[in-house]
Amino acid sequence: MNIKEQVQKMDAIVSQGAIVDAVKEFFADNANTSDYGNGRTTGKPEMVTKMEGFAGAIAKVNGITHHHSIVDGNVSASEFTFDFDMKDGSKIYWHEIIRRIWNDEGKVIQEEYFNAE
C-alpha cells in the first residue's frame, strides 16, 4: 500500500472539513489516538463517536488549512490549522501536527496530535 497516497487522500478529506468521513475511511478498527490535552480513544468506533460529537458542536468553519505533510516509511506527519466557531459560543483555533502510524493495509493504527503553536 502506498502510504504517501493514503496520506494525501486523508489530508484532502480533512481539509474539506469531513473529519468523520476521514476517520471512517482511513482508520483501522483497532486504531488508538491521543492528544496534547491527554484525551485518548481506543478503537475506531470510539473515535468516530468522538468526532461526530465534535463536528456536531461546530457552528461555523472559519478555515481549515493544510500546510505540509511528510511521510517516512509507515509514519506520516501533517500540519494543519483549524479555526472554528462553536455552538456554545467558544472559538477553537488549533495549529497542530497530526502524527499517524499506518499498517500494511494503508489504515491508521495510531494517531497523535501535537500543539504546533
PDB file of C-alpha atoms in Angstrom, residues 3-105:
ATOM      1  CA  ILE A   3       1.237   5.344   2.375  1.00  0.00           C
ATOM      2  CA  LYS A   4       2.057   8.691   0.735  1.00  0.00           C
ATOM      3  CA  GLU A   5      -1.052   8.397  -1.452  1.00  0.00           C
ATOM      4  CA  GLN A   6      -3.164   7.438   1.573  1.00  0.00           C
ATOM      5  CA  VAL A   7      -1.868  10.480   3.472  1.00  0.00           C
ATOM      6  CA  GLN A   8      -2.681  12.767   0.544  1.00  0.00           C
ATOM      7  CA  LYS A   9      -6.209  11.350   0.279  1.00  0.00           C
ATOM      8  CA  MET A  10      -6.885  11.560   4.012  1.00  0.00           C
ATOM      9  CA  ASP A  11      -5.490  15.089   4.326  1.00  0.00           C
ATOM     10  CA  ALA A  12      -7.638  16.234   1.388  1.00  0.00           C
ATOM     11  CA  ILE A  13     -10.773  14.924   3.123  1.00  0.00           C
ATOM     12  CA  VAL A  14      -9.792  16.570   6.429  1.00  0.00           C
ATOM     13  CA  SER A  15      -9.114  19.842   4.560  1.00  0.00           C
ATOM     14  CA  GLN A  16     -12.712  19.812   3.327  1.00  0.00           C
ATOM     15  CA  GLY A  17     -13.947  19.525   6.920  1.00  0.00           C
ATOM     16  CA  ALA A  18     -15.148  15.930   6.533  1.00  0.00           C
ATOM     17  CA  ILE A  19     -13.303  14.770   9.650  1.00  0.00           C
ATOM     18  CA  VAL A  20     -15.776  11.998  10.493  1.00  0.00           C
ATOM     19  CA  ASP A  21     -15.565  10.633   6.938  1.00  0.00           C
ATOM     20  CA  ALA A  22     -11.755  10.611   7.146  1.00  0.00           C
ATOM     21  CA  VAL A  23     -11.865   8.533  10.340  1.00  0.00           C
ATOM     22  CA  LYS A  24     -14.434   6.119   8.893  1.00  0.00           C
ATOM     23  CA  GLU A  25     -12.437   5.593   5.694  1.00  0.00           C
ATOM     24  CA  PHE A  26      -8.846   5.561   6.907  1.00  0.00           C
ATOM     25  CA  PHE A  27      -8.806   4.265  10.496  1.00  0.00           C
ATOM     26  CA  ALA A  28      -8.175   0.604  11.255  1.00  0.00           C
ATOM     27  CA  ASP A  29     -10.696  -0.965  13.633  1.00  0.00           C
ATOM     28  CA  ASN A  30      -8.035  -1.157  16.358  1.00  0.00           C
ATOM     29  CA  ALA A  31      -6.748   2.426  15.930  1.00  0.00           C
ATOM     30  CA  ASN A  32      -5.853   4.445  19.013  1.00  0.00           C
ATOM     31  CA  THR A  33      -5.498   8.209  19.380  1.00  0.00           C
ATOM     32  CA  SER A  34      -4.014  10.612  21.902  1.00  0.00           C
ATOM     33  CA  ASP A  35      -3.679  14.374  22.056  1.00  0.00           C
ATOM     34  CA  TYR A  36      -1.776  17.044  23.941  1.00  0.00           C
ATOM     35  CA  GLY A  37      -4.781  17.566  26.228  1.00  0.00           C
ATOM     36  CA  ASN A  38      -4.432  13.972  27.465  1.00  0.00           C
ATOM     37  CA  GLY A  39      -7.524  12.874  25.526  1.00  0.00           C
ATOM     38  CA  ARG A  40      -7.441   9.288  24.287  1.00  0.00           C
ATOM     39  CA  THR A  41      -9.597   6.984  22.205  1.00  0.00           C
ATOM     40  CA  THR A  42      -9.319   3.226  21.884  1.00  0.00           C
ATOM     41  CA  GLY A  43     -10.681   1.688  18.689  1.00  0.00           C
ATOM     42  CA  LYS A  44     -12.257   3.167  15.599  1.00  0.00           C
ATOM     43  CA  PRO A  45     -15.859   3.207  16.959  1.00  0.00           C
ATOM     44  CA  GLU A  46     -14.825   5.398  19.907  1.00  0.00           C
ATOM     45  CA  MET A  47     -13.008   7.845  17.603  1.00  0.00           C
ATOM     46  CA  VAL A  48     -15.991   8.002  15.211  1.00  0.00           C
ATOM     47  CA  THR A  49     -18.281   8.813  18.154  1.00  0.00           C
ATOM     48  CA  LYS A  50     -15.860  11.471  19.441  1.00  0.00           C
ATOM     49  CA  MET A  51     -15.543  13.111  16.010  1.00  0.00           C
ATOM     50  CA  GLU A  52     -19.303  13.017  15.399  1.00  0.00           C
ATOM     51  CA  GLY A  53     -19.828  14.841  18.696  1.00  0.00           C
ATOM     52  CA  PHE A  54     -17.114  17.365  17.896  1.00  0.00           C
ATOM     53  CA  ALA A  55     -18.349  18.012  14.343  1.00  0.00           C
ATOM     54  CA  GLY A  56     -21.904  18.411  15.627  1.00  0.00           C
ATOM     55  CA  ALA A  57     -20.735  21.118  18.044  1.00  0.00           C
ATOM     56  CA  ILE A  58     -19.263  23.303  15.271  1.00  0.00           C
ATOM     57  CA  ALA A  59     -21.400  26.316  14.364  1.00  0.00           C
ATOM     58  CA  LYS A  60     -19.092  27.719  11.674  1.00  0.00           C
ATOM     59  CA  VAL A  61     -15.886  26.642   9.974  1.00  0.00           C
ATOM     60  CA  ASN A  62     -13.774  29.761   9.522  1.00  0.00           C
ATOM     61  CA  GLY A  63     -10.943  27.849   7.942  1.00  0.00           C
ATOM     62  CA  ILE A  64      -9.028  24.602   7.698  1.00  0.00           C
ATOM     63  CA  THR A  65      -5.536  24.998   6.293  1.00  0.00           C
ATOM     64  CA  HIS A  66      -3.318  22.057   5.392  1.00  0.00           C
ATOM     65  CA  HIS A  67       0.242  23.358   5.451  1.00  0.00           C
ATOM     66  CA  HIS A  68       2.501  20.339   4.864  1.00  0.00           C
ATOM     67  CA  SER A  69       2.757  16.581   5.137  1.00  0.00           C
ATOM     68  CA  ILE A  70       5.778  14.316   5.339  1.00  0.00           C
ATOM     69  CA  VAL A  71       5.960  10.548   5.088  1.00  0.00           C
ATOM     70  CA  ASP A  72       8.775   8.304   6.300  1.00  0.00           C
ATOM     71  CA  GLY A  73       8.014   4.621   5.876  1.00  0.00           C
ATOM     72  CA  ASN A  74       4.731   3.920   7.642  1.00  0.00           C
ATOM     73  CA  VAL A  75       4.758   7.170   9.662  1.00  0.00           C
ATOM     74  CA  SER A  76       3.288  10.460   8.487  1.00  0.00           C
ATOM     75  CA  ALA A  77       3.073  13.947   9.955  1.00  0.00           C
ATOM     76  CA  SER A  78       0.572  16.512   8.689  1.00  0.00           C
ATOM     77  CA  GLU A  79       0.454  20.162   9.759  1.00  0.00           C
ATOM     78  CA  PHE A  80      -2.968  21.799   9.931  1.00  0.00           C
ATOM     79  CA  THR A  81      -4.598  24.956  11.267  1.00  0.00           C
ATOM     80  CA  PHE A  82      -8.247  24.604  12.322  1.00  0.00           C
ATOM     81  CA  ASP A  83     -10.407  27.682  13.014  1.00  0.00           C
ATOM     82  CA  PHE A  84     -13.954  27.034  14.271  1.00  0.00           C
ATOM     83  CA  ASP A  85     -16.784  28.907  15.964  1.00  0.00           C
ATOM     84  CA  MET A  86     -18.575  26.502  18.264  1.00  0.00           C
ATOM     85  CA  LYS A  87     -22.298  26.329  19.024  1.00  0.00           C
ATOM     86  CA  ASP A  88     -21.624  27.123  22.694  1.00  0.00           C
ATOM     87  CA  GLY A  89     -20.130  30.488  21.664  1.00  0.00           C
ATOM     88  CA  SER A  90     -16.498  29.456  22.141  1.00  0.00           C
ATOM     89  CA  LYS A  91     -13.830  29.633  19.475  1.00  0.00           C
ATOM     90  CA  ILE A  92     -11.297  26.963  18.579  1.00  0.00           C
ATOM     91  CA  TYR A  93      -8.044  27.834  16.859  1.00  0.00           C
ATOM     92  CA  TRP A  94      -5.669  24.893  16.660  1.00  0.00           C
ATOM     93  CA  HIS A  95      -2.332  24.818  14.875  1.00  0.00           C
ATOM     94  CA  GLU A  96      -1.245  21.217  15.181  1.00  0.00           C
ATOM     95  CA  ILE A  97       0.849  18.383  13.857  1.00  0.00           C
ATOM     96  CA  ILE A  98      -1.022  15.109  13.379  1.00  0.00           C
ATOM     97  CA  ARG A  99       1.326  12.119  13.501  1.00  0.00           C
ATOM     98  CA  ARG A 100      -0.065   8.881  12.147  1.00  0.00           C
ATOM     99  CA  ILE A 101       1.274   5.338  12.088  1.00  0.00           C
ATOM    100  CA  TRP A 102      -0.129   3.259   9.230  1.00  0.00           C
ATOM    101  CA  ASN A 103      -0.475  -0.511   8.851  1.00  0.00           C
ATOM    102  CA  ASP A 104       0.353  -2.525   5.724  1.00  0.00           C
ATOM    103  CA  GLU A 105      -3.262  -2.222   4.519  1.00  0.00           C
TER     104      GLU A 105
END
